[in-house]
Amino acid sequence: MTVETGAGPRPAASREGGEPLLTAEGLTKHFPIKGGFLFGRRVGTVRAVDGIDLTVHEGESLGLVGESGCGKSTTGRLLARLLEPSGGRITYRGRDITHASRTQLAPIRTEIQMIFQDPYSSLNPRQTVGTIIGGPMEINGIDPPGGRERRVRELLETVGLGAEHYNRFPHEFSGGQRQRIGIARALALDPKLIVADEPVSALDVSIQAQVVNLLRRVRREMGIAFVFIAHDLAVVRHFSQRVAVMYLGRIVETGDRDSIYANPRHPYTHALLSAVPRVRPEDGGRTRIRLTGDVPSPVDPPSGCRFRTRCWKAQEVCAEREPPLARLDGNREGHLTACHFPEDGPPGPPRPPGGDGGDGGDGAGRVKRAESD
Amino acid sequence: MSTWTETAGFEAPPDGDAFLSVRDLRVRFSTEDGTVHAVDGISFDLARGRTLGIVGESGSGKSVTGLSVLGLHDPRTTEVTGRVLLDGQEVIGAREKTLERLRGDTVAMVFQDSLTALSPYHTVGEQIAEPYRKHKGASRREARRRAIEMLDRVGIPNPRLRVDDHPHQFSGGMRQRAMIAMALVCDPDLLIADEPTTALDVTVQAQILDLLKDLQQEFGSAIVLITHDLGVVAETADDVLVMYAGRVVERGPAAEVLRSPRHPYTRGLLGSVPRLDGDVEEDLVPIPGFPPNLLDPPTGCAFHPRCAFVGEVGGTRCVDERPTPPAGRGAACHLTADRRRVLFAEQTDEQAAEQAAEQTEPRPR
């Protein structure tokens, strides 16, 4: 039914190497809300991550996108096992690490590393760059050939800093340089997987591009798999072969890059893409979708489809039944969408005038649609 | 050596239609480490009903410029020179009483972080009503009615109930709306919005930008939109100033500047932004190097240490001589228009060739 635009040959790289490195099934994290005077009774639950399935293959980059509060950062922390899941299962290279203890996790910690968003608070201001980057080796008792110091100096050069920065302190560096230090620290143990939580969003545009290019090079040359968490859809598109879109603790759509960006089926994915301000708005008369309202609270998420309170296509069934994350008619393999009334066709330019079909039963003017010049 | 002002030829009297005129504005902060030249001689005009985007990265002086228009700098640590004319009224050096009358009534500001900009102790309604009572002499009851009307206007559901909420009961997007309501309650002629959507999610950002546009059409206010996001400028601003190290490096109609930039910095910024429709296999083209230290800014053209074309200008002009700031559409650059066109085209070809070469190399696995 749908013509797959821009299909072309399947990007071979995305499944090459094939082996699933990390798998999450039904992953759940609920945070209790303590209340009351004295005794800290449990008065509610924040359903930060509420049953998601993910697979990261060796050497590939999986992008997690969504708005604040959708659970993407919590997911990242769960995957790196900095948090213990409330439910579900995480398997790393065939081993169940869902509830693994500190000692059981020790060998895995060297293989899964994190890069944090804030380059100012994620580096200890009282340690030198050498200590910071050498820290992971020291903690894990690893002595690379040639010594730790030499390895640190190499890493500094890999990330585009100078070996002479070894004895400096974080405050002597700019934000972009600090983020490079954070990357060098993550690379110190030759990890198999890096969970990068908004690694470039605190940086200025010109510096952001430098760091994105560096991460791309690292992934390509060292074959490290990434879980790349970001709210910026354009950055994710530039870095990840596969993308999962999250909303209120659930994955609403996932698929390879082309499917998500050229042929999104979930209304939320459409809305997200159309909300991104473009430098050249005149490029194509894209349909603008303006959502109203804010993301509901994860303490008390809506019944059925969680997006229905902001969706212009929502009908009764959306409140009654949660749509399964499934492959729709016309979707490529691996492109899954959780929606009862999926959108058709690309979000972007080639939408013939009047071809705005498929949104029958316009939902009570909840959304403003206008062709931009 | 000529100064900025002389070469600018911008001593021209303020444009007749201009509601806001800024001439050779300079802002210096004295710090322990020395003097920071945060804004280093900028000039612009803004008419009613128009939106001026000021773009730049952190430390480019864009926020400091916005604060100067409201006279919000502490005179004990800040030296502000130049002229800022608001509807013919001089702001720089004006008495605090005069400024107080202007602020909130003639010119209002929307800040980036609504959680710190709103008082946690007072209800949203009280905070919206306060400037209205102060400037319009309205009664408590009248001001409350006005606050409800404004909340409704900016799209807060159930304004009658929400008017008595405290800021923490609002979501981020709603707080930003409340702050816009507070800024617009006295129908100001000029709104200065400093990164009004940076802390917001994209879908909410789109709502707020639409709201600002609608309100501008309704009230005919002038807007200064300060942002680092070129996409936001493209979608909302009529004209744009690109700032670097406290100076204007390029100016002109927003669409034109973004389509065919003339300053190597603007061009570099545009190349750095990942796009939703670009080739994903291509690397981004960042600007090399780091932003300048404003305690000790580079001589000549402040961008010269990061510029690819320094060698293309005869002698050491880029290092020694400040380029003339643009008065109308134009860029502060020593390159001649013809040379620039050739060089920009060559650079594009080179980058394409480099990328192509990289693609054909076998990738290490």
mmCIF file with all atom_site columns, C-alpha atoms in Angstrom, chain A residues 48-204:
data_model
loop_
_atom_site.group_PDB
_atom_site.id
_atom_site.type_symbol
_atom_site.label_atom_id
_atom_site.label_alt_id
_atom_site.label_comp_id
_atom_site.label_asym_id
_atom_site.label_entity_id
_atom_site.label_seq_id
_atom_site.pdbx_PDB_ins_code
_atom_site.Cartn_x
_atom_site.Cartn_y
_atom_site.Cartn_z
_atom_site.occupancy
_atom_site.B_iso_or_equiv
_atom_site.pdbx_formal_charge
_atom_site.auth_seq_id
_atom_site.auth_comp_id
_atom_site.auth_asym_id
_atom_site.auth_atom_id
_atom_site.pdbx_PDB_model_num
ATOM 1   C CA . ALA A 1 48  ? 9.775  5.943   34.345 1.00 0.00 ? 48  ALA A CA 1
ATOM 2   C CA . VAL A 1 49  ? 10.337 2.938   32.096 1.00 0.00 ? 49  VAL A CA 1
ATOM 3   C CA . ASP A 1 50  ? 7.363  0.700   31.677 1.00 0.00 ? 50  ASP A CA 1
ATOM 4   C CA . GLY A 1 51  ? 8.069  -2.421  29.708 1.00 0.00 ? 51  GLY A CA 1
ATOM 5   C CA . ILE A 1 52  ? 10.367 -1.906  26.743 1.00 0.00 ? 52  ILE A CA 1
ATOM 6   C CA . ASP A 1 53  ? 12.242 -4.289  24.471 1.00 0.00 ? 53  ASP A CA 1
ATOM 7   C CA . LEU A 1 54  ? 15.557 -3.300  22.952 1.00 0.00 ? 54  LEU A CA 1
ATOM 8   C CA . THR A 1 55  ? 18.452 -4.979  21.226 1.00 0.00 ? 55  THR A CA 1
ATOM 9   C CA . VAL A 1 56  ? 21.862 -3.488  20.589 1.00 0.00 ? 56  VAL A CA 1
ATOM 10  C CA . HIS A 1 57  ? 24.021 -5.345  18.079 1.00 0.00 ? 57  HIS A CA 1
ATOM 11  C CA . GLU A 1 58  ? 27.781 -5.356  18.082 1.00 0.00 ? 58  GLU A CA 1
ATOM 12  C CA . GLY A 1 59  ? 29.260 -2.205  16.625 1.00 0.00 ? 59  GLY A CA 1
ATOM 13  C CA . GLU A 1 60  ? 25.962 -0.516  15.852 1.00 0.00 ? 60  GLU A CA 1
ATOM 14  C CA . SER A 1 61  ? 24.489 2.646   17.243 1.00 0.00 ? 61  SER A CA 1
ATOM 15  C CA . LEU A 1 62  ? 20.981 2.638   18.624 1.00 0.00 ? 62  LEU A CA 1
ATOM 16  C CA . GLY A 1 63  ? 19.429 6.069   19.100 1.00 0.00 ? 63  GLY A CA 1
ATOM 17  C CA . LEU A 1 64  ? 16.912 6.687   21.868 1.00 0.00 ? 64  LEU A CA 1
ATOM 18  C CA . VAL A 1 65  ? 14.860 9.826   21.283 1.00 0.00 ? 65  VAL A CA 1
ATOM 19  C CA . GLY A 1 66  ? 12.017 11.433  23.131 1.00 0.00 ? 66  GLY A CA 1
ATOM 20  C CA . GLU A 1 67  ? 11.080 14.450  25.167 1.00 0.00 ? 67  GLU A CA 1
ATOM 21  C CA . SER A 1 68  ? 12.030 15.107  28.763 1.00 0.00 ? 68  SER A CA 1
ATOM 22  C CA . GLY A 1 69  ? 10.464 12.636  31.133 1.00 0.00 ? 69  GLY A CA 1
ATOM 23  C CA . CYS A 1 70  ? 9.979  9.921   28.526 1.00 0.00 ? 70  CYS A CA 1
ATOM 24  C CA . GLY A 1 71  ? 12.375 7.606   30.331 1.00 0.00 ? 71  GLY A CA 1
ATOM 25  C CA . LYS A 1 72  ? 15.241 7.634   27.884 1.00 0.00 ? 72  LYS A CA 1
ATOM 26  C CA . SER A 1 73  ? 17.908 8.501   30.438 1.00 0.00 ? 73  SER A CA 1
ATOM 27  C CA . THR A 1 74  ? 16.570 5.961   32.926 1.00 0.00 ? 74  THR A CA 1
ATOM 28  C CA . THR A 1 75  ? 16.695 3.372   30.156 1.00 0.00 ? 75  THR A CA 1
ATOM 29  C CA . GLY A 1 76  ? 20.330 4.259   29.527 1.00 0.00 ? 76  GLY A CA 1
ATOM 30  C CA . ARG A 1 77  ? 21.186 3.864   33.190 1.00 0.00 ? 77  ARG A CA 1
ATOM 31  C CA . LEU A 1 78  ? 19.380 0.540   33.336 1.00 0.00 ? 78  LEU A CA 1
ATOM 32  C CA . LEU A 1 79  ? 21.245 -0.762  30.305 1.00 0.00 ? 79  LEU A CA 1
ATOM 33  C CA . ALA A 1 80  ? 24.566 0.224   31.885 1.00 0.00 ? 80  ALA A CA 1
ATOM 34  C CA . ARG A 1 81  ? 23.237 -1.375  35.076 1.00 0.00 ? 81  ARG A CA 1
ATOM 35  C CA . LEU A 1 82  ? 23.775 1.768   37.094 1.00 0.00 ? 82  LEU A CA 1
ATOM 36  C CA . LEU A 1 83  ? 20.200 1.154   38.177 1.00 0.00 ? 83  LEU A CA 1
ATOM 37  C CA . GLU A 1 84  ? 18.565 -2.135  38.972 1.00 0.00 ? 84  GLU A CA 1
ATOM 38  C CA . PRO A 1 85  ? 15.424 -2.849  36.943 1.00 0.00 ? 85  PRO A CA 1
ATOM 39  C CA . SER A 1 86  ? 12.092 -3.319  38.729 1.00 0.00 ? 86  SER A CA 1
ATOM 40  C CA . GLY A 1 87  ? 11.107 -5.876  36.154 1.00 0.00 ? 87  GLY A CA 1
ATOM 41  C CA . GLY A 1 88  ? 12.069 -7.453  32.862 1.00 0.00 ? 88  GLY A CA 1
ATOM 42  C CA . ARG A 1 89  ? 15.379 -8.893  31.804 1.00 0.00 ? 89  ARG A CA 1
ATOM 43  C CA . ILE A 1 90  ? 18.700 -7.552  30.558 1.00 0.00 ? 90  ILE A CA 1
ATOM 44  C CA . THR A 1 91  ? 21.041 -9.944  28.804 1.00 0.00 ? 91  THR A CA 1
ATOM 45  C CA . TYR A 1 92  ? 24.607 -8.987  27.969 1.00 0.00 ? 92  TYR A CA 1
ATOM 46  C CA . ARG A 1 93  ? 26.373 -11.362 25.569 1.00 0.00 ? 93  ARG A CA 1
ATOM 47  C CA . GLY A 1 94  ? 24.080 -14.172 26.601 1.00 0.00 ? 94  GLY A CA 1
ATOM 48  C CA . ARG A 1 95  ? 24.420 -13.582 30.345 1.00 0.00 ? 95  ARG A CA 1
ATOM 49  C CA . ASP A 1 96  ? 21.481 -12.432 32.410 1.00 0.00 ? 96  ASP A CA 1
ATOM 50  C CA . ILE A 1 97  ? 22.642 -9.327  34.269 1.00 0.00 ? 97  ILE A CA 1
ATOM 51  C CA . THR A 1 98  ? 19.222 -8.076  35.397 1.00 0.00 ? 98  THR A CA 1
ATOM 52  C CA . HIS A 1 99  ? 19.903 -8.482  39.079 1.00 0.00 ? 99  HIS A CA 1
ATOM 53  C CA . ALA A 1 100 ? 23.618 -9.214  38.986 1.00 0.00 ? 100 ALA A CA 1
ATOM 54  C CA . SER A 1 101 ? 25.465 -8.150  42.124 1.00 0.00 ? 101 SER A CA 1
ATOM 55  C CA . ARG A 1 102 ? 28.375 -5.745  42.297 1.00 0.00 ? 102 ARG A CA 1
ATOM 56  C CA . THR A 1 103 ? 30.943 -8.515  42.123 1.00 0.00 ? 103 THR A CA 1
ATOM 57  C CA . GLN A 1 104 ? 29.141 -10.296 39.305 1.00 0.00 ? 104 GLN A CA 1
ATOM 58  C CA . LEU A 1 105 ? 29.011 -7.026  37.403 1.00 0.00 ? 105 LEU A CA 1
ATOM 59  C CA . ALA A 1 106 ? 32.677 -6.173  37.873 1.00 0.00 ? 106 ALA A CA 1
ATOM 60  C CA . PRO A 1 107 ? 33.950 -7.838  34.677 1.00 0.00 ? 107 PRO A CA 1
ATOM 61  C CA . ILE A 1 108 ? 31.095 -6.323  32.664 1.00 0.00 ? 108 ILE A CA 1
ATOM 62  C CA . ARG A 1 109 ? 31.670 -2.809  33.973 1.00 0.00 ? 109 ARG A CA 1
ATOM 63  C CA . THR A 1 110 ? 34.841 -2.619  31.933 1.00 0.00 ? 110 THR A CA 1
ATOM 64  C CA . GLU A 1 111 ? 32.914 -3.403  28.768 1.00 0.00 ? 111 GLU A CA 1
ATOM 65  C CA . ILE A 1 112 ? 30.014 -1.000  29.213 1.00 0.00 ? 112 ILE A CA 1
ATOM 66  C CA . GLN A 1 113 ? 30.910 2.646   29.723 1.00 0.00 ? 113 GLN A CA 1
ATOM 67  C CA . MET A 1 114 ? 28.972 5.888   29.937 1.00 0.00 ? 114 MET A CA 1
ATOM 68  C CA . ILE A 1 115 ? 29.373 9.402   28.613 1.00 0.00 ? 115 ILE A CA 1
ATOM 69  C CA . PHE A 1 116 ? 27.351 12.004  30.496 1.00 0.00 ? 116 PHE A CA 1
ATOM 70  C CA . GLN A 1 117 ? 25.625 15.152  29.387 1.00 0.00 ? 117 GLN A CA 1
ATOM 71  C CA . ASP A 1 118 ? 27.166 17.766  31.616 1.00 0.00 ? 118 ASP A CA 1
ATOM 72  C CA . PRO A 1 119 ? 30.896 18.117  31.030 1.00 0.00 ? 119 PRO A CA 1
ATOM 73  C CA . TYR A 1 120 ? 31.117 20.381  34.082 1.00 0.00 ? 120 TYR A CA 1
ATOM 74  C CA . SER A 1 121 ? 29.730 18.078  36.746 1.00 0.00 ? 121 SER A CA 1
ATOM 75  C CA . SER A 1 122 ? 30.862 14.732  35.375 1.00 0.00 ? 122 SER A CA 1
ATOM 76  C CA . LEU A 1 123 ? 34.581 15.368  35.931 1.00 0.00 ? 123 LEU A CA 1
ATOM 77  C CA . ASN A 1 124 ? 36.088 15.618  39.408 1.00 0.00 ? 124 ASN A CA 1
ATOM 78  C CA . PRO A 1 125 ? 37.477 19.176  39.666 1.00 0.00 ? 125 PRO A CA 1
ATOM 79  C CA . ARG A 1 126 ? 40.196 18.108  42.101 1.00 0.00 ? 126 ARG A CA 1
ATOM 80  C CA . GLN A 1 127 ? 41.736 15.447  39.892 1.00 0.00 ? 127 GLN A CA 1
ATOM 81  C CA . THR A 1 128 ? 44.070 15.983  37.007 1.00 0.00 ? 128 THR A CA 1
ATOM 82  C CA . VAL A 1 129 ? 43.096 14.870  33.542 1.00 0.00 ? 129 VAL A CA 1
ATOM 83  C CA . GLY A 1 130 ? 45.607 12.034  33.855 1.00 0.00 ? 130 GLY A CA 1
ATOM 84  C CA . THR A 1 131 ? 43.974 10.742  37.036 1.00 0.00 ? 131 THR A CA 1
ATOM 85  C CA . ILE A 1 132 ? 40.487 11.077  35.590 1.00 0.00 ? 132 ILE A CA 1
ATOM 86  C CA . ILE A 1 133 ? 41.228 9.157   32.425 1.00 0.00 ? 133 ILE A CA 1
ATOM 87  C CA . GLY A 1 134 ? 43.514 6.667   34.164 1.00 0.00 ? 134 GLY A CA 1
ATOM 88  C CA . GLY A 1 135 ? 40.936 6.081   36.905 1.00 0.00 ? 135 GLY A CA 1
ATOM 89  C CA . PRO A 1 136 ? 39.037 3.272   35.193 1.00 0.00 ? 136 PRO A CA 1
ATOM 90  C CA . MET A 1 137 ? 42.328 1.399   34.583 1.00 0.00 ? 137 MET A CA 1
ATOM 91  C CA . GLU A 1 138 ? 43.413 1.847   38.174 1.00 0.00 ? 138 GLU A CA 1
ATOM 92  C CA . ILE A 1 139 ? 40.080 0.724   39.618 1.00 0.00 ? 139 ILE A CA 1
ATOM 93  C CA . ASN A 1 140 ? 40.039 -2.365  37.453 1.00 0.00 ? 140 ASN A CA 1
ATOM 94  C CA . GLY A 1 141 ? 43.707 -3.107  37.970 1.00 0.00 ? 141 GLY A CA 1
ATOM 95  C CA . ILE A 1 142 ? 44.525 -2.972  34.297 1.00 0.00 ? 142 ILE A CA 1
ATOM 96  C CA . ASP A 1 143 ? 48.107 -2.335  33.251 1.00 0.00 ? 143 ASP A CA 1
ATOM 97  C CA . PRO A 1 144 ? 48.310 -1.740  29.538 1.00 0.00 ? 144 PRO A CA 1
ATOM 98  C CA . PRO A 1 145 ? 51.608 -2.459  27.803 1.00 0.00 ? 145 PRO A CA 1
ATOM 99  C CA . GLY A 1 146 ? 53.800 0.596   28.136 1.00 0.00 ? 146 GLY A CA 1
ATOM 100 C CA . GLY A 1 147 ? 52.092 1.731   31.303 1.00 0.00 ? 147 GLY A CA 1
ATOM 101 C CA . ARG A 1 148 ? 48.951 3.617   32.166 1.00 0.00 ? 148 ARG A CA 1
ATOM 102 C CA . GLU A 1 149 ? 50.396 7.053   31.609 1.00 0.00 ? 149 GLU A CA 1
ATOM 103 C CA . ARG A 1 150 ? 51.364 6.250   28.070 1.00 0.00 ? 150 ARG A CA 1
ATOM 104 C CA . ARG A 1 151 ? 47.922 4.852   27.379 1.00 0.00 ? 151 ARG A CA 1
ATOM 105 C CA . VAL A 1 152 ? 46.294 8.012   28.782 1.00 0.00 ? 152 VAL A CA 1
ATOM 106 C CA . ARG A 1 153 ? 48.466 10.193  26.587 1.00 0.00 ? 153 ARG A CA 1
ATOM 107 C CA . GLU A 1 154 ? 47.464 8.097   23.575 1.00 0.00 ? 154 GLU A CA 1
ATOM 108 C CA . LEU A 1 155 ? 43.809 8.452   24.489 1.00 0.00 ? 155 LEU A CA 1
ATOM 109 C CA . LEU A 1 156 ? 44.195 12.214  24.807 1.00 0.00 ? 156 LEU A CA 1
ATOM 110 C CA . GLU A 1 157 ? 45.478 12.307  21.267 1.00 0.00 ? 157 GLU A CA 1
ATOM 111 C CA . THR A 1 158 ? 42.731 10.003  20.030 1.00 0.00 ? 158 THR A CA 1
ATOM 112 C CA . VAL A 1 159 ? 40.097 12.448  21.251 1.00 0.00 ? 159 VAL A CA 1
ATOM 113 C CA . GLY A 1 160 ? 41.856 15.458  19.778 1.00 0.00 ? 160 GLY A CA 1
ATOM 114 C CA . LEU A 1 161 ? 43.556 16.840  22.872 1.00 0.00 ? 161 LEU A CA 1
ATOM 115 C CA . GLY A 1 162 ? 47.288 17.098  23.417 1.00 0.00 ? 162 GLY A CA 1
ATOM 116 C CA . ALA A 1 163 ? 49.380 14.588  25.361 1.00 0.00 ? 163 ALA A CA 1
ATOM 117 C CA . GLU A 1 164 ? 50.707 17.578  27.305 1.00 0.00 ? 164 GLU A CA 1
ATOM 118 C CA . HIS A 1 165 ? 47.265 18.099  28.879 1.00 0.00 ? 165 HIS A CA 1
ATOM 119 C CA . TYR A 1 166 ? 47.978 15.142  31.166 1.00 0.00 ? 166 TYR A CA 1
ATOM 120 C CA . ASN A 1 167 ? 48.672 17.208  34.278 1.00 0.00 ? 167 ASN A CA 1
ATOM 121 C CA . ARG A 1 168 ? 46.015 19.861  33.825 1.00 0.00 ? 168 ARG A CA 1
ATOM 122 C CA . PHE A 1 169 ? 42.767 20.223  35.758 1.00 0.00 ? 169 PHE A CA 1
ATOM 123 C CA . PRO A 1 170 ? 39.254 20.226  34.279 1.00 0.00 ? 170 PRO A CA 1
ATOM 124 C CA . HIS A 1 171 ? 38.677 23.942  34.944 1.00 0.00 ? 171 HIS A CA 1
ATOM 125 C CA . GLU A 1 172 ? 41.416 24.768  32.469 1.00 0.00 ? 172 GLU A CA 1
ATOM 126 C CA . PHE A 1 173 ? 39.330 23.368  29.624 1.00 0.00 ? 173 PHE A CA 1
ATOM 127 C CA . SER A 1 174 ? 36.294 24.600  27.703 1.00 0.00 ? 174 SER A CA 1
ATOM 128 C CA . GLY A 1 175 ? 33.037 22.639  27.602 1.00 0.00 ? 175 GLY A CA 1
ATOM 129 C CA . GLY A 1 176 ? 33.873 20.900  24.348 1.00 0.00 ? 176 GLY A CA 1
ATOM 130 C CA . GLN A 1 177 ? 37.331 19.906  25.581 1.00 0.00 ? 177 GLN A CA 1
ATOM 131 C CA . ARG A 1 178 ? 35.887 18.566  28.816 1.00 0.00 ? 178 ARG A CA 1
ATOM 132 C CA . GLN A 1 179 ? 33.477 16.430  26.882 1.00 0.00 ? 179 GLN A CA 1
ATOM 133 C CA . ARG A 1 180 ? 36.482 15.041  25.021 1.00 0.00 ? 180 ARG A CA 1
ATOM 134 C CA . ILE A 1 181 ? 38.037 14.151  28.378 1.00 0.00 ? 181 ILE A CA 1
ATOM 135 C CA . GLY A 1 182 ? 34.815 12.328  29.278 1.00 0.00 ? 182 GLY A CA 1
ATOM 136 C CA . ILE A 1 183 ? 35.025 10.431  26.002 1.00 0.00 ? 183 ILE A CA 1
ATOM 137 C CA . ALA A 1 184 ? 38.662 9.509   26.607 1.00 0.00 ? 184 ALA A CA 1
ATOM 138 C CA . ARG A 1 185 ? 37.697 8.148   30.030 1.00 0.00 ? 185 ARG A CA 1
ATOM 139 C CA . ALA A 1 186 ? 34.947 6.051   28.456 1.00 0.00 ? 186 ALA A CA 1
ATOM 140 C CA . LEU A 1 187 ? 37.415 4.684   25.891 1.00 0.00 ? 187 LEU A CA 1
ATOM 141 C CA . ALA A 1 188 ? 40.113 3.873   28.440 1.00 0.00 ? 188 ALA A CA 1
ATOM 142 C CA . LEU A 1 189 ? 39.049 0.265   28.937 1.00 0.00 ? 189 LEU A CA 1
ATOM 143 C CA . ASP A 1 190 ? 38.332 -0.600  25.298 1.00 0.00 ? 190 ASP A CA 1
ATOM 144 C CA . PRO A 1 191 ? 34.614 -0.991  25.943 1.00 0.00 ? 191 PRO A CA 1
ATOM 145 C CA . LYS A 1 192 ? 32.255 -2.943  23.730 1.00 0.00 ? 192 LYS A CA 1
ATOM 146 C CA . LEU A 1 193 ? 29.334 -0.632  24.415 1.00 0.00 ? 193 LEU A CA 1
ATOM 147 C CA . ILE A 1 194 ? 29.080 3.021   25.322 1.00 0.00 ? 194 ILE A CA 1
ATOM 148 C CA . VAL A 1 195 ? 25.875 4.508   26.666 1.00 0.00 ? 195 VAL A CA 1
ATOM 149 C CA . ALA A 1 196 ? 26.023 8.196   25.752 1.00 0.00 ? 196 ALA A CA 1
ATOM 150 C CA . ASP A 1 197 ? 23.393 10.278  27.524 1.00 0.00 ? 197 ASP A CA 1
ATOM 151 C CA . GLU A 1 198 ? 22.899 13.584  25.664 1.00 0.00 ? 198 GLU A CA 1
ATOM 152 C CA . PRO A 1 199 ? 26.647 13.809  25.015 1.00 0.00 ? 199 PRO A CA 1
ATOM 153 C CA . VAL A 1 200 ? 26.481 16.943  22.882 1.00 0.00 ? 200 VAL A CA 1
ATOM 154 C CA . SER A 1 201 ? 23.433 18.858  24.035 1.00 0.00 ? 201 SER A CA 1
ATOM 155 C CA . ALA A 1 202 ? 25.334 21.105  26.449 1.00 0.00 ? 202 ALA A CA 1
ATOM 156 C CA . LEU A 1 203 ? 27.758 22.204  23.749 1.00 0.00 ? 203 LEU A CA 1
ATOM 157 C CA . ASP A 1 204 ? 27.719 25.126  21.339 1.00 0.00 ? 204 ASP A CA 1
#
